[in-house]
């Protein structure tokens, strides 16, 4: 595994992006390229502070403003989807962090792989929609993909030292349960955006916070685990663990369970993805088990949080279905955040919109983008 020295950070203005910058600073990594969607003000501040070689924005107008604002520097500014690709391909970084939110991260992921950068991947939607394509490209270019998602980092850590013949029986994927834990379907009818945006343990971007409230996030993570660890979907068992201290676990055939624990702070898995196989001093405090007293575990409420089963059925069906439910959720999630639909409309819309697709088992990235377009249209038509 090559050592991380210079980073490229995609989605540097977001929650994971900023925490990655924090880890980079503490570890003394150079950051040569940063990219985001449209936040040109924050990207300018970051670009100046880090003296990056290049900065890229997906939004062309925002990129123009950034270019004007950075005119007094040597920093190269790129705009648009192709600009992000150019920035990635011309970056001299050995390692990329992909912290873009949503399917928008798929093409940049493929560019990172094709330019042979080790990939610390937070962007789970990419793996859910295009997992097989991403994995095949990574194999072709000899690129390592390291999980940043806390549960998958935990599983990855628990699998270190596995027996040569593996003997893995189960993956135990923990879930905080979100702000609506314990509620029933009828209680969810009138929950507000503000309530959905309050995660008990994690401070994250808006989209994933709403996904955590609906538990679609756990469904995505189930598929993410299938993709990353080559297991069947029925080997992944979800357990609600309110304290978010046990970040996930694995069970071997002898029923021994190995778990990874720590304080809920994303800088731990981000740092591990960058330093692996080394372990370095943490930017986060120590876990004190005695002061916690107890940890609790519950069976998920599948009737209330239907999104988990929607994802499970999607991976069971396979083909383009995981991509379809992901895109339907991206659209429904943003409509909910815009105040256009109710929280309980989310699973209904995902089911109806994805049922309409024509599934196929053999597909490429273009098929994923055309499914994305049609599923999003289906969702909007249904509203
Ligand atoms: P945020 O919403 O905080 O940040 C998203 C980032 O993506 C921003 O930098 C945003 O730029 C950028 N972005 C959006 N659209 C584009 C685009 N089309 N092209 C390039 N950049 C774009 O999200 P999070 O940091 O919370 O999450 C990022 C990813 O990490 C998600 O896939 C999420 O599921 C995953 N993840 C997050 C965790 C967390 O704790 N936050 C935990 C585990 C996984 P701009 O600011 O300009 O809009
Ligand atoms: Mg997670």
Coordinates of C-alpha atoms and ligand atoms in Angstrom, one line a residue:
X1 CA 0.0 0.0 0.0
X2 CA 1.5 3.3 -1.0
X3 CA 2.0 5.9 1.7
X4 CA -0.2 9.1 1.7
X5 CA 1.8 12.2 1.2
X6 CA -0.2 14.5 -1.1
X7 CA -4.0 14.7 -1.1
X8 CA -6.7 15.6 -3.6
X9 CA -10.0 16.3 -1.7
X10 CA -13.3 16.2 -3.6
X11 CA -16.1 17.8 -1.6
X12 CA -13.6 19.8 0.5
X13 CA -16.3 22.3 1.6
X14 CA -18.6 19.7 3.1
X15 CA -18.7 17.9 6.5
X16 CA -16.3 15.1 5.5
X17 CA -14.2 17.3 3.3
X18 CA -13.5 19.8 6.2
X19 CA -12.7 17.0 8.6
X20 CA -10.4 15.5 6.0
X21 CA -8.6 18.9 5.8
X22 CA -8.3 18.8 9.6
X23 CA -6.7 15.3 9.5
X24 CA -4.4 16.4 6.6
X25 CA -3.2 19.3 8.7
X26 CA -2.5 17.2 11.8
X27 CA -0.8 14.5 9.7
X28 CA 1.3 17.0 7.7
X29 CA -0.1 16.0 4.3
X30 CA 0.1 18.4 1.4
X31 CA -3.2 19.1 -0.3
X32 CA -2.6 19.9 -4.0
X33 CA -6.2 19.9 -5.4
X34 CA -9.6 20.7 -3.9
X35 CA -13.1 20.5 -5.5
X36 CA -16.7 21.2 -4.6
X37 CA -20.1 22.0 -6.0
X38 CA -20.7 25.7 -5.9
X39 CA -19.4 27.2 -2.7
X40 CA -16.8 29.4 -4.2
X41 CA -16.3 31.6 -1.1
X42 CA -15.2 28.7 1.1
X43 CA -13.2 27.1 -1.7
X44 CA -11.3 30.4 -2.2
X45 CA -10.5 30.5 1.6
X46 CA -9.3 26.9 1.5
X47 CA -7.3 27.3 -1.7
X48 CA -5.4 30.3 -0.3
X49 CA -4.8 28.7 3.1
X50 CA -3.5 25.5 1.6
X51 CA -1.7 27.1 -1.4
X52 CA -3.2 24.4 -3.6
X53 CA -2.2 23.8 -7.2
X54 CA -5.8 23.7 -8.5
X55 CA -9.3 24.2 -7.3
X56 CA -12.4 23.1 -9.2
X57 CA -16.2 23.7 -8.9
X58 CA -18.9 21.8 -10.6
X59 CA -21.0 24.9 -11.1
X60 CA -19.6 26.9 -14.0
X61 CA -20.8 30.3 -12.8
X62 CA -19.4 29.7 -9.4
X63 CA -16.1 28.6 -11.0
X64 CA -16.0 31.9 -12.9
X65 CA -16.3 33.9 -9.7
X66 CA -13.6 31.7 -8.1
X67 CA -11.3 32.4 -11.0
X68 CA -11.8 36.1 -10.7
X69 CA -11.2 36.0 -6.9
X70 CA -8.0 34.0 -7.3
X71 CA -6.7 36.1 -10.2
X72 CA -3.8 37.3 -8.0
X73 CA -2.6 33.8 -7.4
X74 CA -1.0 31.0 -9.5
X75 CA -3.9 28.6 -8.5
X76 CA -5.4 27.0 -11.6
X77 CA -9.3 27.1 -11.5
X78 CA -11.4 24.5 -13.3
X79 CA -15.2 24.6 -13.8
X80 CA -17.9 22.1 -14.7
X81 CA -17.9 18.3 -14.8
X82 CA -15.1 18.2 -17.3
X83 CA -13.2 20.7 -15.2
X84 CA -13.4 18.5 -12.2
X85 CA -12.1 15.6 -14.3
X86 CA -9.2 17.7 -15.6
X87 CA -8.3 18.8 -12.1
X88 CA -8.2 15.2 -11.0
X89 CA -6.2 13.9 -13.9
X90 CA -3.6 16.7 -13.6
X91 CA -3.3 16.5 -9.8
X92 CA 0.0 15.1 -8.5
X93 CA -1.7 13.7 -5.4
X94 CA -1.0 10.1 -4.5
X95 CA -4.3 9.8 -2.6
X96 CA -7.8 11.1 -3.2
X97 CA -10.6 11.6 -0.6
X98 CA -14.0 11.5 -2.4
X99 CA -16.4 13.3 -0.1
X100 CA -18.9 14.5 -2.8
X101 CA -22.5 13.9 -1.9
X102 CA -24.7 11.7 -4.1
X103 CA -24.3 10.1 -7.5
X104 CA -22.5 13.2 -8.7
X105 CA -19.4 11.5 -7.1
X106 CA -19.4 8.5 -9.6
X107 CA -17.5 10.1 -12.5
X108 CA -14.9 11.8 -10.2
X109 CA -14.5 8.4 -8.5
X110 CA -13.7 6.8 -11.9
X111 CA -11.3 9.6 -12.7
X112 CA -9.4 9.1 -9.4
X113 CA -9.1 5.4 -10.2
X114 CA -8.0 6.0 -13.8
X115 CA -5.3 8.4 -12.6
X116 CA -4.2 5.7 -10.2
X117 CA -4.8 7.5 -6.9
X118 CA -5.4 5.5 -3.8
X119 CA -9.0 6.2 -3.0
X120 CA -10.4 7.0 0.5
X121 CA -14.1 6.8 -0.4
X122 CA -16.8 8.5 1.7
X123 CA -19.2 8.9 -1.3
X124 CA -21.3 5.7 -0.6
X125 CA -23.9 6.5 -3.3
X126 CA -21.2 5.8 -5.9
X127 CA -20.7 2.3 -4.6
X128 CA -24.4 1.6 -4.3
X129 CA -25.2 2.7 -7.8
X130 CA -22.0 1.7 -9.6
X131 CA -20.2 -0.7 -7.3
X132 CA -19.3 -3.4 -9.8
X133 CA -18.1 -0.8 -12.4
X134 CA -16.0 1.0 -9.7
X135 CA -14.6 -2.3 -8.4
X136 CA -13.7 -3.5 -11.9
X137 CA -11.9 -0.2 -12.7
X138 CA -10.0 -0.3 -9.4
X139 CA -8.9 -3.9 -10.2
X140 CA -7.9 -2.9 -13.7
X141 CA -5.8 0.1 -12.6
X142 CA -4.5 -1.6 -9.4
X143 CA -6.1 1.0 -7.1
X144 CA -6.9 0.4 -3.5
X145 CA -10.3 1.6 -2.2
X146 CA -10.4 2.4 1.5
X147 CA -13.7 2.9 3.3
X148 CA -14.3 6.2 5.1
X149 CA -17.9 5.5 6.3
X150 CA -17.5 4.7 10.0
X151 CA -19.3 1.4 9.9
X152 CA -17.3 0.2 6.9
X153 CA -14.0 1.4 8.3
X154 CA -15.0 -0.6 11.5
X155 CA -15.7 -3.7 9.4
X156 CA -12.5 -3.2 7.5
X157 CA -10.6 -3.0 10.8
X158 CA -12.3 -6.1 12.2
X159 CA -11.3 -8.0 9.1
X160 CA -7.6 -7.3 9.7
X161 CA -6.1 -10.5 10.8
X162 CA -8.9 -12.7 9.4
X163 CA -8.0 -16.3 8.8
X164 CA -6.7 -17.0 5.3
X165 CA -9.8 -18.9 4.4
X166 CA -11.8 -16.0 5.8
X167 CA -14.6 -18.0 7.6
X168 CA -16.7 -14.9 7.9
X169 CA -20.3 -15.7 9.0
X170 CA -21.9 -12.3 9.4
X171 CA -21.4 -8.6 9.3
X172 CA -23.1 -6.7 12.2
X173 CA -23.8 -3.3 10.9
X174 CA -24.7 -0.8 13.6
X175 CA -27.2 2.1 13.2
X176 CA -27.8 5.0 15.5
X177 CA -31.5 4.8 14.7
X178 CA -31.7 8.5 14.0
X179 CA -33.9 11.1 15.7
X180 CA -37.1 9.1 15.2
X181 CA -36.1 5.9 16.9
X182 CA -39.0 4.4 18.8
X183 CA -41.6 6.2 16.7
X184 CA -44.3 4.4 14.7
X185 CA -45.5 5.2 11.1
X186 CA -48.3 7.4 12.3
X187 CA -46.0 9.5 14.5
X188 CA -43.8 10.2 11.5
X189 CA -46.7 11.7 9.5
X190 CA -46.0 15.2 10.7
X191 CA -42.3 15.3 11.6
X192 CA -40.5 18.5 10.4
X193 CA -37.3 19.1 8.4
X194 CA -35.8 20.6 11.6
X195 CA -36.5 17.5 13.6
X196 CA -35.1 15.3 10.8
X197 CA -31.9 17.3 10.7
X198 CA -31.1 16.5 14.3
X199 CA -29.0 13.4 14.5
X200 CA -28.4 12.2 18.1
X201 CA -24.7 11.5 17.7
X202 CA -23.3 12.7 14.4
X203 CA -23.0 16.2 12.8
X204 CA -23.1 15.6 9.1
X205 CA -24.3 17.1 5.8
X206 CA -28.0 17.7 5.3
X207 CA -28.7 14.9 2.8
X208 CA -27.1 12.1 4.9
X209 CA -28.7 13.4 8.1
X210 CA -32.2 13.1 6.5
X211 CA -31.1 9.6 5.2
X212 CA -30.2 8.7 8.7
X213 CA -33.6 9.8 10.0
X214 CA -35.4 7.7 7.3
X215 CA -32.8 4.9 7.8
X216 CA -32.3 4.9 4.0
X217 CA -28.7 5.5 5.0
X218 CA -28.6 2.1 6.7
X219 CA -30.0 0.6 3.5
X220 CA -27.3 2.3 1.5
X221 CA -24.7 1.0 3.9
X222 CA -26.0 -2.5 3.7
X223 CA -25.4 -2.4 -0.1
X224 CA -22.1 -0.6 0.5
X225 CA -21.0 -3.5 2.7
X226 CA -22.0 -6.0 0.1
X227 CA -19.9 -4.1 -2.5
X228 CA -16.8 -3.5 -0.4
X229 CA -16.5 -6.9 1.4
X230 CA -17.9 -9.2 -1.3
X231 CA -20.6 -10.7 1.0
X232 CA -24.2 -11.7 0.2
X233 CA -26.8 -9.2 1.4
X234 CA -28.2 -11.7 3.8
X235 CA -24.9 -11.9 5.7
X236 CA -25.4 -8.3 6.8
X237 CA -27.3 -7.9 10.0
X238 CA -28.4 -4.5 11.1
X239 CA -28.5 -3.6 14.8
X240 CA -29.7 -0.4 16.3
X241 CA -27.1 0.9 18.7
X242 CA -28.1 4.3 20.1
X243 CA -24.8 5.4 21.5
X244 CA -22.8 5.0 18.2
X245 CA -19.8 3.7 20.1
X246 CA -19.6 0.2 18.5
X247 CA -19.1 1.2 14.9
X248 CA -19.8 -2.3 13.6
X249 CA -18.6 -5.8 14.1
X250 CA -18.0 -9.1 12.3
X251 CA -18.8 -12.6 13.4
X252 CA -16.6 -15.6 12.3
X253 CA -17.8 -19.2 11.9
X254 CA -16.8 -20.0 15.4
X255 CA -19.2 -17.3 16.6
X256 CA -16.4 -15.1 17.8
X257 CA -17.5 -11.5 17.3
X258 CA -14.8 -8.8 16.7
X259 CA -16.1 -5.2 17.0
X260 CA -14.4 -1.8 16.6
X261 CA -15.3 0.9 19.2
X262 CA -14.5 4.5 19.5
X263 CA -16.0 8.0 20.1
X264 CA -18.3 9.0 17.3
X265 CA -16.0 11.3 15.3
X266 CA -15.5 10.8 11.6
X267 CA -11.8 12.0 11.8
X268 CA -11.0 8.5 13.2
X269 CA -12.1 6.6 10.1
X270 CA -10.9 9.3 7.8
X271 CA -7.5 9.2 9.3
X272 CA -7.3 5.4 9.2
X273 CA -8.2 5.4 5.5
X274 CA -5.3 7.7 4.9
X275 CA -2.7 6.1 7.2
X276 CA -3.6 2.4 6.7
X277 CA -2.0 0.0 7.5
X278 CA -0.3 2.4 10.0
X279 CA -2.0 3.8 13.1
X280 CA -1.1 7.4 14.1
X281 CA -1.9 9.7 17.0
X282 CA -5.5 10.6 16.9
X283 CA -7.1 14.1 16.6
X284 CA -9.9 12.6 18.7
X285 CA -10.1 11.9 22.5
X286 CA -10.0 8.5 24.2
X287 CA -13.0 6.3 24.7
X288 CA -13.7 5.8 28.4
X289 CA -16.0 2.7 28.7
X290 CA -16.6 3.0 32.4
X291 CA -17.9 6.5 32.1
X292 CA -20.4 5.3 29.5
X293 CA -21.7 2.6 31.9
X294 CA -23.7 0.7 29.3
X295 CA -24.3 0.2 25.6
X296 CA -27.7 -0.7 24.2
X297 CA -28.7 -2.7 21.1
X298 CA -32.1 -3.1 19.5
X299 CA -33.7 -4.9 16.5
X300 CA -34.5 -2.3 13.8
X301 CA -38.2 -1.5 13.3
X302 CA -38.6 -2.6 9.7
X303 CA -42.3 -1.7 9.5
X304 CA -41.8 1.9 10.4
X305 CA -38.5 2.4 8.6
X306 CA -39.4 0.8 5.3
X307 CA -36.3 2.3 3.6
X308 CA -34.1 -0.4 4.9
X309 CA -36.2 -3.2 3.2
X310 CA -36.4 -1.1 0.0
X311 CA -32.6 -1.2 -0.2
X312 CA -32.4 -4.8 0.8
X313 CA -34.9 -5.8 -1.9
X314 CA -33.0 -3.6 -4.4
X315 CA -29.7 -5.4 -3.8
X316 CA -31.5 -8.8 -3.9
X317 CA -32.9 -7.9 -7.3
X318 CA -29.6 -6.5 -8.4
X319 CA -28.8 -4.9 -11.8
X320 CA -29.8 -1.3 -12.0
X321 CA -32.2 -1.5 -9.0
X322 CA -29.7 -0.2 -6.4
X323 CA -29.0 2.7 -8.7
X324 CA -32.7 3.3 -9.2
X325 CA -33.6 3.4 -5.5
X326 CA -30.6 5.6 -4.7
X327 CA -31.6 8.1 -7.3
X328 CA -35.2 8.1 -6.3
X329 CA -34.1 8.7 -2.7
X330 CA -31.8 11.5 -3.7
X331 CA -34.7 13.2 -5.4
X332 CA -37.2 12.5 -2.6
X333 CA -34.7 13.5 0.1
X334 CA -34.2 17.0 -1.6
X335 CA -37.9 17.5 -2.1
X336 CA -38.4 16.8 1.6
X337 CA -35.7 19.3 2.5
X338 CA -37.3 21.9 0.2
X339 CA -40.6 21.4 2.1
X340 CA -42.4 20.0 -0.9
X341 CA -43.3 16.5 0.5
X342 CA -43.9 14.9 3.8
X343 CA -41.3 12.7 5.5
X344 CA -43.5 9.7 5.1
X345 CA -43.8 10.3 1.3
X346 CA -40.1 9.4 1.0
X347 CA -40.4 5.6 1.0
X348 CA -43.7 5.7 -1.0
X349 CA -42.1 7.7 -3.8
X350 CA -38.9 5.6 -3.9
X351 CA -41.0 2.4 -4.3
X352 CA -43.3 3.8 -6.9
X353 CA -40.6 5.6 -9.0
X354 CA -38.1 2.7 -9.0
X355 CA -40.8 0.1 -9.8
X356 CA -41.3 1.9 -13.2
X357 CA -37.7 1.2 -14.4
X358 CA -36.8 -1.5 -16.9
X359 CA -34.0 -3.4 -15.0
X360 CA -31.1 -5.1 -16.7
X361 CA -28.1 -7.0 -15.3
X362 CA -25.5 -5.9 -17.9
X363 CA -25.0 -2.1 -17.7
X364 CA -22.4 0.6 -17.9
X365 CA -22.0 4.1 -16.2
X366 CA -24.2 5.7 -19.0
X367 CA -27.1 3.4 -18.1
X368 CA -26.8 4.5 -14.5
X369 CA -27.0 8.2 -15.5
X370 CA -30.0 7.5 -17.8
X371 CA -31.8 5.6 -15.0
X372 CA -30.9 8.5 -12.7
X373 CA -32.6 10.9 -15.0
X374 CA -35.8 8.9 -15.6
X375 CA -36.2 7.9 -11.9
X376 CA -35.9 11.5 -10.8
X377 CA -38.5 12.5 -13.4
X378 CA -40.7 9.7 -12.1
X379 CA -40.5 11.0 -8.5
X380 CA -41.3 14.6 -9.6
X381 CA -44.2 13.4 -11.7
X382 CA -45.6 11.4 -8.7
X383 CA -45.5 14.4 -6.4
Ligands
LIG1 P1 -22.0 17.7 2.7 O1 -23.3 18.1 2.1 O2 -21.6 18.3 3.9 O3 -20.8 18.0 1.6 C1 -21.0 17.6 0.2 C2 -19.8 18.1 -0.6 O4 -20.0 17.7 -1.9 C3 -19.6 19.6 -0.6 O5 -18.3 19.9 -0.6 C4 -20.3 20.0 -1.9 O6 -19.9 21.3 -2.4 C5 -19.8 18.9 -2.8 N1 -20.6 18.7 -4.0 C6 -22.0 18.6 -4.1 N2 -22.3 18.4 -5.4 C7 -21.1 18.3 -6.1 C8 -20.8 18.1 -7.5 N3 -21.8 17.9 -8.4 N4 -19.5 18.1 -7.8 C9 -18.5 18.3 -6.9 N5 -18.8 18.5 -5.6 C10 -20.1 18.5 -5.2 O7 -22.0 16.1 2.7 P2 -21.2 15.2 3.7 O8 -19.8 15.6 3.9 O9 -22.0 14.9 4.9 O10 -21.2 13.8 2.9 C11 -20.4 13.6 1.8 C12 -20.4 12.1 1.5 O11 -19.9 11.3 2.6 C13 -21.8 11.5 1.3 O12 -21.8 10.6 0.3 C14 -22.1 10.9 2.6 O13 -23.1 9.8 2.5 C15 -20.8 10.4 3.0 N6 -20.6 10.2 4.5 C16 -20.7 11.3 5.3 C17 -20.6 11.2 6.7 C18 -20.6 12.4 7.6 O14 -20.4 12.2 8.8 N7 -20.9 13.6 7.1 C19 -20.4 9.9 7.3 C20 -20.3 8.8 6.3 C21 -20.4 9.0 5.0 P3 -20.7 22.7 -2.0 O15 -20.3 22.9 -0.6 O16 -20.1 23.6 -3.0 O17 -22.1 22.4 -2.2
LIG2 MG1 -22.1 5.5 8.2

